[in-house]
Coordinates of C-alpha atoms in Angstrom, one line a residue:
X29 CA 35.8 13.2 4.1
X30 CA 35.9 10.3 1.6
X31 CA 32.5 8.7 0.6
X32 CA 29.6 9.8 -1.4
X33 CA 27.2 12.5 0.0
X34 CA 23.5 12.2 0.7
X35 CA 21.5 15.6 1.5
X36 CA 18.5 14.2 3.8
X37 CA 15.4 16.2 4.0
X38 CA 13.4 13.4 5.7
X39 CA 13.6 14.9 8.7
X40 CA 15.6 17.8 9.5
X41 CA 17.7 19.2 6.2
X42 CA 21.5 18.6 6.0
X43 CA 24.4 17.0 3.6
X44 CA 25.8 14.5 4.9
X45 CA 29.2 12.6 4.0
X46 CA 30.9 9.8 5.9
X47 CA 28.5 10.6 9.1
X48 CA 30.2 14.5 9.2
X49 CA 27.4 16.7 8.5
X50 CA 28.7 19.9 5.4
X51 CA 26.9 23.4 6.3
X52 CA 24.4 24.2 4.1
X53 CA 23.5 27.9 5.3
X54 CA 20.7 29.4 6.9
X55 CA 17.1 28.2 7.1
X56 CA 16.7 29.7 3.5
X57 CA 19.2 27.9 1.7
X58 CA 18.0 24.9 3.4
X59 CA 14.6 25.7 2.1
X60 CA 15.7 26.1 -1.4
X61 CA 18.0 22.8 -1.4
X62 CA 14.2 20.6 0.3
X63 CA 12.1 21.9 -2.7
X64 CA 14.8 21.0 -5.1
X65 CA 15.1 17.4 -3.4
X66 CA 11.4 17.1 -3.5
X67 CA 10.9 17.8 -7.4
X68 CA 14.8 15.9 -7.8
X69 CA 15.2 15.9 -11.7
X70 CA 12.4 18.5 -12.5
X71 CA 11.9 22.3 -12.7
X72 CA 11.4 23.7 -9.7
X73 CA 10.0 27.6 -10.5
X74 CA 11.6 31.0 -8.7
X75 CA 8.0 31.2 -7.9
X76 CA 7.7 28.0 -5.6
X77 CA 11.1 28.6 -4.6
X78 CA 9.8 32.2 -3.3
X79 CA 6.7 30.2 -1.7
X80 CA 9.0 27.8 0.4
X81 CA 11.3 30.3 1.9
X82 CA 8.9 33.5 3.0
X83 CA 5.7 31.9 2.0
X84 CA 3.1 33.9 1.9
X85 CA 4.4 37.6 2.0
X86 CA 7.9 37.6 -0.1
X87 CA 9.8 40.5 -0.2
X88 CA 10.4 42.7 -3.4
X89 CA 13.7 41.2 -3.7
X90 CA 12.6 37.5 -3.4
X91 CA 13.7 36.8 -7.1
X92 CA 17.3 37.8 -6.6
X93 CA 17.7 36.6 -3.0
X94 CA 16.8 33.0 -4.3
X95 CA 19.3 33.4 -7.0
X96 CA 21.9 34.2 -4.1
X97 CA 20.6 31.0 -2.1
X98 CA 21.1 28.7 -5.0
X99 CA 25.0 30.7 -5.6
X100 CA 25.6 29.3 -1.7
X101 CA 23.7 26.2 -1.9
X102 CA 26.0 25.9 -5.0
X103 CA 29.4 26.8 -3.0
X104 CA 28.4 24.5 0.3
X105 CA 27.2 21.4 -2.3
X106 CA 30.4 21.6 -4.2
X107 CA 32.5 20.9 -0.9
X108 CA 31.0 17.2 -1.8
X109 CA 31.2 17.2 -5.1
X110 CA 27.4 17.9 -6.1
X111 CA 27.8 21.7 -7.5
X112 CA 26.6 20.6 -10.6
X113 CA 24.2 19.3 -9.3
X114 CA 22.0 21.9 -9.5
X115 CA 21.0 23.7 -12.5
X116 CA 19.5 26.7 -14.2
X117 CA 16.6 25.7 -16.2
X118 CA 13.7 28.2 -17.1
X119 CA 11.9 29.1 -15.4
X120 CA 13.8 28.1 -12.0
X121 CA 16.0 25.5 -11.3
X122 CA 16.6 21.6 -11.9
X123 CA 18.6 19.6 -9.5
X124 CA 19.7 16.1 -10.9
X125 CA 20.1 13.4 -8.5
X126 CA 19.9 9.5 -8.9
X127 CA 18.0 7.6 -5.9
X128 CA 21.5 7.1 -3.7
X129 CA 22.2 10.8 -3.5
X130 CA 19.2 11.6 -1.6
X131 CA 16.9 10.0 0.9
X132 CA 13.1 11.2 -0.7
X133 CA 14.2 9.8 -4.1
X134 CA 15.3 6.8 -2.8
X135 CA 12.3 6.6 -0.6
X136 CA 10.0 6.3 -3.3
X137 CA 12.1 4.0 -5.4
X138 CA 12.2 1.8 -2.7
X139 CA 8.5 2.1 -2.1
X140 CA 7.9 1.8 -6.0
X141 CA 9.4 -1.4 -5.7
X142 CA 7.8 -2.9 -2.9
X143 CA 4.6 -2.2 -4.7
X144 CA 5.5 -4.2 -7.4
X145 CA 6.8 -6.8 -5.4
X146 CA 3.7 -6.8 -3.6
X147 CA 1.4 -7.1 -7.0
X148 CA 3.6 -9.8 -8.3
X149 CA 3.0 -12.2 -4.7
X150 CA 6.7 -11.5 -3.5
X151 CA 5.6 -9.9 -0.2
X152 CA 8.5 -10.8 2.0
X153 CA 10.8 -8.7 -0.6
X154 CA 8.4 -5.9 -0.4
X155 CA 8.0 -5.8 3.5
X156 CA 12.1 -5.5 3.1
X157 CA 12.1 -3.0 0.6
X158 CA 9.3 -0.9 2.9
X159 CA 11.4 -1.5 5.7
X160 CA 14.3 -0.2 4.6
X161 CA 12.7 3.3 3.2
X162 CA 11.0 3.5 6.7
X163 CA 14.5 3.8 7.5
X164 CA 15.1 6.6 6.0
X165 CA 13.0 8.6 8.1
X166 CA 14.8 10.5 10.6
X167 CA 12.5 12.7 12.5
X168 CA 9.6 15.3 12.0
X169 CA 10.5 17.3 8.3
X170 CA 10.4 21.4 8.1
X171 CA 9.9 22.1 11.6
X172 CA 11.4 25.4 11.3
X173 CA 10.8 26.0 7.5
X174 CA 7.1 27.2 7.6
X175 CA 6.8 27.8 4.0
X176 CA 7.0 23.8 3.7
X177 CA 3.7 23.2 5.4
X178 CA 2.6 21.8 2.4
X179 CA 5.5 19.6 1.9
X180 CA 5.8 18.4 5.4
X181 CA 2.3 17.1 5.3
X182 CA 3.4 15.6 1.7
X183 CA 6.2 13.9 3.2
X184 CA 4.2 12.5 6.3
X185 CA 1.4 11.0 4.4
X186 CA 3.9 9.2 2.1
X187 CA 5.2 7.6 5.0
X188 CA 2.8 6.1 7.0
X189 CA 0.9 5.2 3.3
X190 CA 4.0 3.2 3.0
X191 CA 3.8 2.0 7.2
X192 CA 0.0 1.3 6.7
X193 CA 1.0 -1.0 3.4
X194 CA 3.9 -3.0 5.3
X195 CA 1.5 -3.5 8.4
X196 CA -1.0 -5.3 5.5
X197 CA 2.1 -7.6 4.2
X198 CA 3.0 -8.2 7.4
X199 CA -0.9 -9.4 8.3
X200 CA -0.5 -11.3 5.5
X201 CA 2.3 -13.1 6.2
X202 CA 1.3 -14.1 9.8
X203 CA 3.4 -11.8 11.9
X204 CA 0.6 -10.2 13.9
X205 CA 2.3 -10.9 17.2
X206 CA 5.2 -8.8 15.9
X207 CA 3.4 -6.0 15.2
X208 CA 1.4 -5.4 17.9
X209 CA 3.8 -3.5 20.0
X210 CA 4.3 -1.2 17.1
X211 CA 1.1 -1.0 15.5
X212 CA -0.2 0.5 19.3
X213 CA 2.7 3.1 19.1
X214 CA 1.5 4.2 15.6
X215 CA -2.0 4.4 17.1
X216 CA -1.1 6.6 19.7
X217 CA 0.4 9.2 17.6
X218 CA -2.8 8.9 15.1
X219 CA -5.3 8.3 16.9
X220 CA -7.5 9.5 14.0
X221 CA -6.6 7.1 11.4
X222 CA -9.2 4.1 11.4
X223 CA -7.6 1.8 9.2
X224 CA -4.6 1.8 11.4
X225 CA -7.2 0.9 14.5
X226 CA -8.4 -2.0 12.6
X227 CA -5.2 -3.3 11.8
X228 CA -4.1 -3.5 15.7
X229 CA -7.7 -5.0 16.4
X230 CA -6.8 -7.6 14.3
X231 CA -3.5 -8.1 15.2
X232 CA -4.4 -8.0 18.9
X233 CA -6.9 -10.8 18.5
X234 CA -4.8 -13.4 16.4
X235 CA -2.3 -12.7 18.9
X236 CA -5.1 -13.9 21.5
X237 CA -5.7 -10.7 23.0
X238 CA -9.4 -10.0 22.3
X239 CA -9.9 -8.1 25.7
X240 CA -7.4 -5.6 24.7
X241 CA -9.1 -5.6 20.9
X242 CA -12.2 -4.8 22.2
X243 CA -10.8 -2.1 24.1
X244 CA -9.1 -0.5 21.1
X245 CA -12.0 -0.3 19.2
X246 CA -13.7 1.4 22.4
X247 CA -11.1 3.9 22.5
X248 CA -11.1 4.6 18.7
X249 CA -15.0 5.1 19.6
X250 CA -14.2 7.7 22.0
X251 CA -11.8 10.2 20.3
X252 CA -13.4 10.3 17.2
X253 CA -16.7 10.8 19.1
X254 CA -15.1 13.5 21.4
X255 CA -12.6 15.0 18.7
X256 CA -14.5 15.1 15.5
X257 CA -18.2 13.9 16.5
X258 CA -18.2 11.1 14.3
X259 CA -18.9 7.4 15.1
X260 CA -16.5 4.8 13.6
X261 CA -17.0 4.2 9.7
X262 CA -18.6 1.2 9.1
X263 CA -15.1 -1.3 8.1
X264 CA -14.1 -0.8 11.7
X265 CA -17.8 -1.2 13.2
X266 CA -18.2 -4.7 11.1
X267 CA -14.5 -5.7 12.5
X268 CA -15.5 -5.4 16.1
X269 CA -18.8 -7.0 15.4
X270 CA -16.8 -9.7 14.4
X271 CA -14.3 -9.6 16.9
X272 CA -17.3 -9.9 19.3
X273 CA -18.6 -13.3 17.8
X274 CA -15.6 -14.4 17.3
X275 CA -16.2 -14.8 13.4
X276 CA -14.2 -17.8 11.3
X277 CA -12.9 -15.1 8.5
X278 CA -10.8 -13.8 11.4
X279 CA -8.1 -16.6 11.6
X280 CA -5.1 -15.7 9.5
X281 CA -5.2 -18.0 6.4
X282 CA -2.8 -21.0 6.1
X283 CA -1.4 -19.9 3.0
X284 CA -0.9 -16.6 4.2
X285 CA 2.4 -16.3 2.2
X286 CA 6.2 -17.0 2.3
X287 CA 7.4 -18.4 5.2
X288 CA 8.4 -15.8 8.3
X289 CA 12.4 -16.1 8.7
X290 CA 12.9 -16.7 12.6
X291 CA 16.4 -14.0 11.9
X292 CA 13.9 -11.5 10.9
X293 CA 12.8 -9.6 13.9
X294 CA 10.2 -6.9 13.3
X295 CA 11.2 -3.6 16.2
X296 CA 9.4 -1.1 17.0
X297 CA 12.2 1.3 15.3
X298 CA 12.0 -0.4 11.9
X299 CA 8.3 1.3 11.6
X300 CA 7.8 4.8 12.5
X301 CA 4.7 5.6 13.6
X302 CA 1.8 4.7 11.1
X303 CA -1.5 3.7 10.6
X304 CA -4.1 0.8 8.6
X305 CA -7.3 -0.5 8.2
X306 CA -8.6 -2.9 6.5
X307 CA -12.1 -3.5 4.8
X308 CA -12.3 -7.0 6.0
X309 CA -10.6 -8.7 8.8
X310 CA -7.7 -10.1 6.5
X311 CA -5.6 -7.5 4.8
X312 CA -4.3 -8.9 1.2
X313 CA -5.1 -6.1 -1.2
X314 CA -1.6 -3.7 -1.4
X315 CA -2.0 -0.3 -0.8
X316 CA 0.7 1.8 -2.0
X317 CA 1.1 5.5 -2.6
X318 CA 4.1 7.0 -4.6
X319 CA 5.4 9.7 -2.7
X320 CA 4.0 12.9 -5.0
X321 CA 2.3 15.6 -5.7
X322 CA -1.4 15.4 -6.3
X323 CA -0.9 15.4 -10.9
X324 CA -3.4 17.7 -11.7
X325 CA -3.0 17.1 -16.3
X326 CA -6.2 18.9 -17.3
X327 CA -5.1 21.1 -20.2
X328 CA -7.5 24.0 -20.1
X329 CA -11.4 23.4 -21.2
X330 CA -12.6 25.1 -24.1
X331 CA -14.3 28.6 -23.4
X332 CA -17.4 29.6 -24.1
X333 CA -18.9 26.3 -23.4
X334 CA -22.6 25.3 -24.9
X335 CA -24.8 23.2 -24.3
X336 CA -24.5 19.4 -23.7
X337 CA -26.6 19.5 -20.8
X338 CA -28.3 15.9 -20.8
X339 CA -24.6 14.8 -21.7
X340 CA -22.9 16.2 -18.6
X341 CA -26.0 14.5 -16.5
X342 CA -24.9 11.4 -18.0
X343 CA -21.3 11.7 -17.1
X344 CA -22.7 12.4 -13.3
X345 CA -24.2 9.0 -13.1
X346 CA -21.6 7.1 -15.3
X347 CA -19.0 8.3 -12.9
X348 CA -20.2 9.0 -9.8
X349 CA -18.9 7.5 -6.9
X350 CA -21.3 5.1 -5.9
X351 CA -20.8 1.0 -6.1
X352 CA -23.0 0.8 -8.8
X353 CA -21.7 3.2 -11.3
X354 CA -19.4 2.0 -14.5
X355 CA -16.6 3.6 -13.6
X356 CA -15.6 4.3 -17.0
X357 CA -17.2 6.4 -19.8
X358 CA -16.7 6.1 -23.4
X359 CA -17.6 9.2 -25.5
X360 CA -17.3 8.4 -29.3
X361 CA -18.1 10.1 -32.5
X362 CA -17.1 12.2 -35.2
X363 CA -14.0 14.2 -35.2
X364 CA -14.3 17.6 -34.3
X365 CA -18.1 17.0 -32.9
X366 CA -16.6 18.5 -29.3
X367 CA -15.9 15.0 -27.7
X368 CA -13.0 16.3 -26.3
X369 CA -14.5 19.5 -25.0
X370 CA -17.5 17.7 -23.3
X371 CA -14.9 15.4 -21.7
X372 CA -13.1 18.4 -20.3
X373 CA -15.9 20.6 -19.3
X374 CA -17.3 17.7 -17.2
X375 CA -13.2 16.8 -15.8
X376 CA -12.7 20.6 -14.5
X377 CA -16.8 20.6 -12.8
X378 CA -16.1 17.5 -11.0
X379 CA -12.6 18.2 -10.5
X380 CA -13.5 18.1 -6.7
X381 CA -14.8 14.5 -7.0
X382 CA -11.4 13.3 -7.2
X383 CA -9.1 14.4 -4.6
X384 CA -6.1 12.8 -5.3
X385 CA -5.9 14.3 -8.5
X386 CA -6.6 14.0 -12.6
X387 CA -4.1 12.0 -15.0
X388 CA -4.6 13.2 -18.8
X389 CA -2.8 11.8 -21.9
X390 CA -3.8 12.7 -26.0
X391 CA -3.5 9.4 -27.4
X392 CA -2.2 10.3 -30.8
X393 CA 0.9 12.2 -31.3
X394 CA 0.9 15.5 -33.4
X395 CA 1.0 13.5 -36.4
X396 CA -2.4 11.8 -35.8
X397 CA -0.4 8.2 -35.2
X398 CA -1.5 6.4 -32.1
X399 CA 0.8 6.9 -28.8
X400 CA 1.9 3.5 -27.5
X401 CA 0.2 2.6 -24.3
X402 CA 3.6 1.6 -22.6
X403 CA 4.7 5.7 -23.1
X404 CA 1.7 6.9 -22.0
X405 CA 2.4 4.7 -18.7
X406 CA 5.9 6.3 -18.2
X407 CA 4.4 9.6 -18.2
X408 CA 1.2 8.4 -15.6
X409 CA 4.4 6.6 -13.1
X410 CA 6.5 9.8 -13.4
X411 CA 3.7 12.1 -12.9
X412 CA 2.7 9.7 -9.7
X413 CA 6.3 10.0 -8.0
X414 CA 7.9 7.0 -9.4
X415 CA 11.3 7.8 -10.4
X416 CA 12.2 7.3 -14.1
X417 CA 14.6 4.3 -13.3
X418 CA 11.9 2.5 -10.9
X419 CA 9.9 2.3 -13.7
X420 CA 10.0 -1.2 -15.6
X421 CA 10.7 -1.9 -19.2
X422 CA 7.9 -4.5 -19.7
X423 CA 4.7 -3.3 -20.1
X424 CA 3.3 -6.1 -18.5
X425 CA 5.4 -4.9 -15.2
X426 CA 4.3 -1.0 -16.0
X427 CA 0.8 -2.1 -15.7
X428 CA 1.0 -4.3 -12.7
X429 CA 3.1 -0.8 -11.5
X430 CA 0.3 1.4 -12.1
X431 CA -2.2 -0.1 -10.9
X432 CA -0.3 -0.3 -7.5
X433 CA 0.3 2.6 -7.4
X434 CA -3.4 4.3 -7.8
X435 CA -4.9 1.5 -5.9
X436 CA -7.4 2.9 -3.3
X437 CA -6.6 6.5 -4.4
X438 CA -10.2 8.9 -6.1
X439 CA -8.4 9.9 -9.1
X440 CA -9.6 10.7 -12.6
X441 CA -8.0 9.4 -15.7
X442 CA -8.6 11.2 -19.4
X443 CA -7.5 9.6 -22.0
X444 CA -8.7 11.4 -25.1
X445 CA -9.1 10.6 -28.5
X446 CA -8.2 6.9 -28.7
X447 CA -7.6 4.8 -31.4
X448 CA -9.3 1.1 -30.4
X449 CA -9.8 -0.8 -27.0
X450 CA -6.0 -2.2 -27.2
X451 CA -4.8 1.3 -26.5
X452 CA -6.9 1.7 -23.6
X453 CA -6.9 -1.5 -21.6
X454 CA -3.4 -1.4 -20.2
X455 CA -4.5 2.5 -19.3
X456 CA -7.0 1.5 -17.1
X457 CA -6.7 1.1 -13.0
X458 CA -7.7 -1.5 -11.5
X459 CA -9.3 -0.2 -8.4
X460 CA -13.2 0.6 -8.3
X461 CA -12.5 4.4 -6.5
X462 CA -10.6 5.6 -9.8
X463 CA -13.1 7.0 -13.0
X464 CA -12.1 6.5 -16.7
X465 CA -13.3 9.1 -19.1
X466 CA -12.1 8.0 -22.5
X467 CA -13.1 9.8 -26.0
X468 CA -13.0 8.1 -29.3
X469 CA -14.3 8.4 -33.0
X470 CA -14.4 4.2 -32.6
X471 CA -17.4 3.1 -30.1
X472 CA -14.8 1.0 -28.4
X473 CA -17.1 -1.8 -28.2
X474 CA -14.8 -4.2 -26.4
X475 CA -14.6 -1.9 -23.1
X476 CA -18.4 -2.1 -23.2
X477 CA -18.8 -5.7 -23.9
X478 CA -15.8 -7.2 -21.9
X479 CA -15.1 -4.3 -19.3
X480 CA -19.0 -2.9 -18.6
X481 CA -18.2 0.8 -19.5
X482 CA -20.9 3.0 -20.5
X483 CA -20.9 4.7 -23.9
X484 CA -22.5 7.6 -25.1
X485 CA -22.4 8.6 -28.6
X486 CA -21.4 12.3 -29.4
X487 CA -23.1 14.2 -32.2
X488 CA -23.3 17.8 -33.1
X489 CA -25.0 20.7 -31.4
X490 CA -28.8 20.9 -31.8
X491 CA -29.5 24.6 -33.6
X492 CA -30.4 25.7 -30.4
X493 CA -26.9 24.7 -28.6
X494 CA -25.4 26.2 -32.0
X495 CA -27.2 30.1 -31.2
X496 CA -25.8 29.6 -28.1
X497 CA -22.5 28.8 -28.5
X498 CA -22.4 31.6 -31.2
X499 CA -24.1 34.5 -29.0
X500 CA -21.4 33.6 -26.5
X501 CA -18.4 33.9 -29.2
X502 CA -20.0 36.9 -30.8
X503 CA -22.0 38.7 -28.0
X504 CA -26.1 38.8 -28.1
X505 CA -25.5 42.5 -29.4
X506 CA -24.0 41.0 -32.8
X507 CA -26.7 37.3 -33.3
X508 CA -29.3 39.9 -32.3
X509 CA -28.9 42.9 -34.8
X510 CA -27.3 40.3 -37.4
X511 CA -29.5 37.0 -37.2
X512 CA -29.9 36.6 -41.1
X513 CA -26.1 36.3 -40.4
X514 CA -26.0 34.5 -37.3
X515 CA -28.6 32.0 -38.9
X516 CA -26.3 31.1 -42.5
X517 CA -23.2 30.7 -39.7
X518 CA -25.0 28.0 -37.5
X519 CA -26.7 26.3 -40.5
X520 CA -23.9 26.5 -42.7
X521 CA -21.8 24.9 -39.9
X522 CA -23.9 22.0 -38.9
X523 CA -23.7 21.9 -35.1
X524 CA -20.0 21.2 -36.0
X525 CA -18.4 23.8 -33.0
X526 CA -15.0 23.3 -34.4
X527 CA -16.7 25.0 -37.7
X528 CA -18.6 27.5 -35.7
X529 CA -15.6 28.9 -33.8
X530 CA -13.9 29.7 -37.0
X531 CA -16.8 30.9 -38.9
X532 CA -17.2 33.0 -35.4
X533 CA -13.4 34.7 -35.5
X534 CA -13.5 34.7 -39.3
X535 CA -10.6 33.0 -39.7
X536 CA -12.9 30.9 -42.8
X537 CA -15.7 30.5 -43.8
X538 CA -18.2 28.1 -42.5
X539 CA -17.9 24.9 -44.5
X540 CA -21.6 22.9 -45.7
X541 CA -22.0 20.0 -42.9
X542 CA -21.5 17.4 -45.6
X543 CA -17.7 18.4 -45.9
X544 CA -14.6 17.0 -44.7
X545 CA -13.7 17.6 -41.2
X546 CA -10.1 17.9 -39.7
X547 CA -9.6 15.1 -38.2
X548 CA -9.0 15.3 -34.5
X549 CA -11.3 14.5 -31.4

């Protein structure tokens, strides 16, 4: 066999080189070699390794037996030259590939790609670039591994993200007779996925069809009625309404975008089954999802937690998800006043707000210098699914990137202890389902002037917050049969809770509230 290998996991698992398929072994090595494809170029733990080959109920001899998969995985890999591939690195396993050596990677980097294509106005090179990683896909992924449930739902929802995102170009560019055929296949196998309904409404009735979009929208009525007992949500109940009086806003715009090339057929097998709907008739915002795992940043909150109550309230209506709310919060004040502690207390409560996950970053390094915004970016894109070498060297490109990339997606993004409003800007995502919770000893008065965030100013714990936070480090035992103590420790700390902890595990002594603080957030 002459030819590089590719090990394909989008669909069923196998090495491939010059079309001859190498043996991997048995459904556990092949289990072992998806999860190291999946995480290509990161740690993989023994402990998710265990999960994706017996799932819930490993044997006692799971650690070893993995160590035995990865020796054969090792022995069939090297047959193609990709033994070294795969690498020991606590505490699992690493396996380094670039985005030709296997099909996921180079799904998203293809998908990365089209996204910023997409942002930038090129849409005919992003429909190609989302054609050709719908390409990739080969069939239904895991169907025999169970302990990649997870995964194969992972892998799924990446692709017909990326299938719903072509469909929008594709609106865009005037194609919707060429879709049609496709876009009806895709609704058949989800039937559930409105978005997807909308799209083939509204490619039906450009393509004159407005019997058979009427009808589509009745059908989407019924299953969701029968299978779910809901009634349409409200983007595809406005699109029939219009589809009924024949509304203007309907016709594709003129300048829908680059020309169509009459040698660029769209077929039914360029686009797996998928799904798309759009808020209005015409589809020109670009979804895109990175093919990832939900990031999930939060470093732990600080325990015990006092008081703050009105605080956390505020946070609730700052960032709630309602049309009207800011979006983004600004907590500034004093170092060590427990900025970042509020921020993270309220971040882990409402952690189920935001279901597609939480992006954190401390914007200053260790040695209190600010961390350039255009690093922090590489960290968000990696932590998204973009590969490293998707990810553009202009920052300008980084953001457009980003912002793709988390476009329509509930997320939270922390960004702690910043230095001015320049750092933050380029941080920001520019869709309104995403919150912002920033902290900062500056008031960051351009994000409130220019941006409409909401800023609340942090100060220190009233006494009463103070007892509290001290009975909970100390125990009401010790403030009760001490409180001549317990009083010269929360006065002599000045509702500073940095101050309070240490006077509490007497590493010093309290300080006088007019001294210097470490700086910090």
């Amino acid at each position: 066999m002459t030819g590089p290998a590719q090990i394909q996991i989008m669909g069923p698992v196998r090495v491939v080189r010059a079309a001859r398929e190498v043996r991997i072994g048995g459904a556990r090595e092949r289990a072992v070699l998806a999860s190291l494809v999946l995480d290509a170029n990161r740690v993989v733990s023994v402990d998710r390794l265990i999960g994706a080959v017996w799932g819930g109920e490993p044997p006692a001899s799971a650690r070893s037996q993995v160590a035995i998969c990865v020796s054969r995985l090792r022995r069939a890999l090297s047959t193609v030259d990709l033994d070294k591939a795969v690498e020991t690195a606590s505490p699992g396993y690493l396996m380094r590939l670039d985005e030709h050596a296997a099909d996921w990677p180079r799904f998203g980097s293809l998908t990365a790609r089209a996204a910023a294509k997409a942002a930038a106005g090129d849409r005919l090179t992003a429909v190609a670039l989302l054609r050709e990683a719908l390409d990739l896909w080969r069939g239904v992924p895991f169907e025999d591994l169970p302990g990649l449930r997870i995964e194969a739902h992972r892998l799924h929802e990446a692709r017909l993200d990326a299938v719903e995102t072509c469909a929008e170009l594709e609106l865009d560019l005037g194609r919707h007779d060429r879709i049609v055929a496709e876009l009806a296949a895709v609704v058949a196998e989800q039937p559930l996925r409105e978005r997807l309904r909308a799209q083939l409404m509204l490619a039906q009735y450009r393509s004159g069809r407005r019997a058979e979009a009427l009808r589509t929208y009745q059908d989407a009525r019924r299953v969701l009625v029968e299978q779910i007992g809901l009634e349409p949500g409200p983007e595809l109940r406005v699109l029939h309404e219009r589809i009924l009086r024949d509304a203007p806003t309907l016709a594709p715009s003129p300048a829908a975008g680059n020309p169509v090339p009459a040698e660029a057929p769209v077929t039914a097998s360029t686009v797996p089954a998928v799904p798309t709907v759009p808020a209005v008739p015409t589809v020109s915002a670009v979804s895109f999802a990175a093919p990832s795992t939900v990031p999930s940043q939060l470093p732990r909150q600080p325990v015990p937690f006092a008081g703050r109550r009105q605080q956390l309230r505020i946070l609730d209506d700052a960032l709630a998800d309602r049309p009207d709310a800011p979006g983004t919060m600004v907590l500034w004040g004093p170092a060590d006043v427990g900025k970042t502690a509020l921020a993270l207390r309220w971040a882990h409560e409402r952690a189920e707000w935001f279901p597609h996950g939480q992006l954190y970053a401390d914007l200053r390094d260790p040695q209190g210098s600010p961390v350039l915004a255009s690093t922090v970016l590489d960290r968000f894109l990696h932590a998204l699914g973009v590969p490293p070498q998707s990810v553009p060297g202009d920052l300008a490109e980084k953001v457009t990137l980003y912002r793709s990339v988390v476009a329509r997606r509930k997320l939270l993004v922390v960004l702690d202890d910043a230095a001015d409003s320049h750092q933050v800007v380029p941080l920001l995502p520019g869709c309104a389902d995403c919150r912002v919770l920033v902290t900062s000893r500056d008031p960051l008065t351009d994000l409130v002037v220019r941006l409409g965030a909401r800023r609340s100013p942090v100060g220190p714990l009233q006494p009463g917050e103070s007892w509290e936070l001290l009975s909970l480090l100390l125990g009401e035992d010790w403030v009760g049969q001490r409180q001549r103590d317990a009083q010269r420790i929360t006065g002599l700390s000045g509702g500073n809770p940095l101050l309070l902890r240490r006077a509490a595990t007497a590493d010093v002594e309290p300080a006088p509230a007019t001294g210097p603080w470490r700086a910090g957030a």
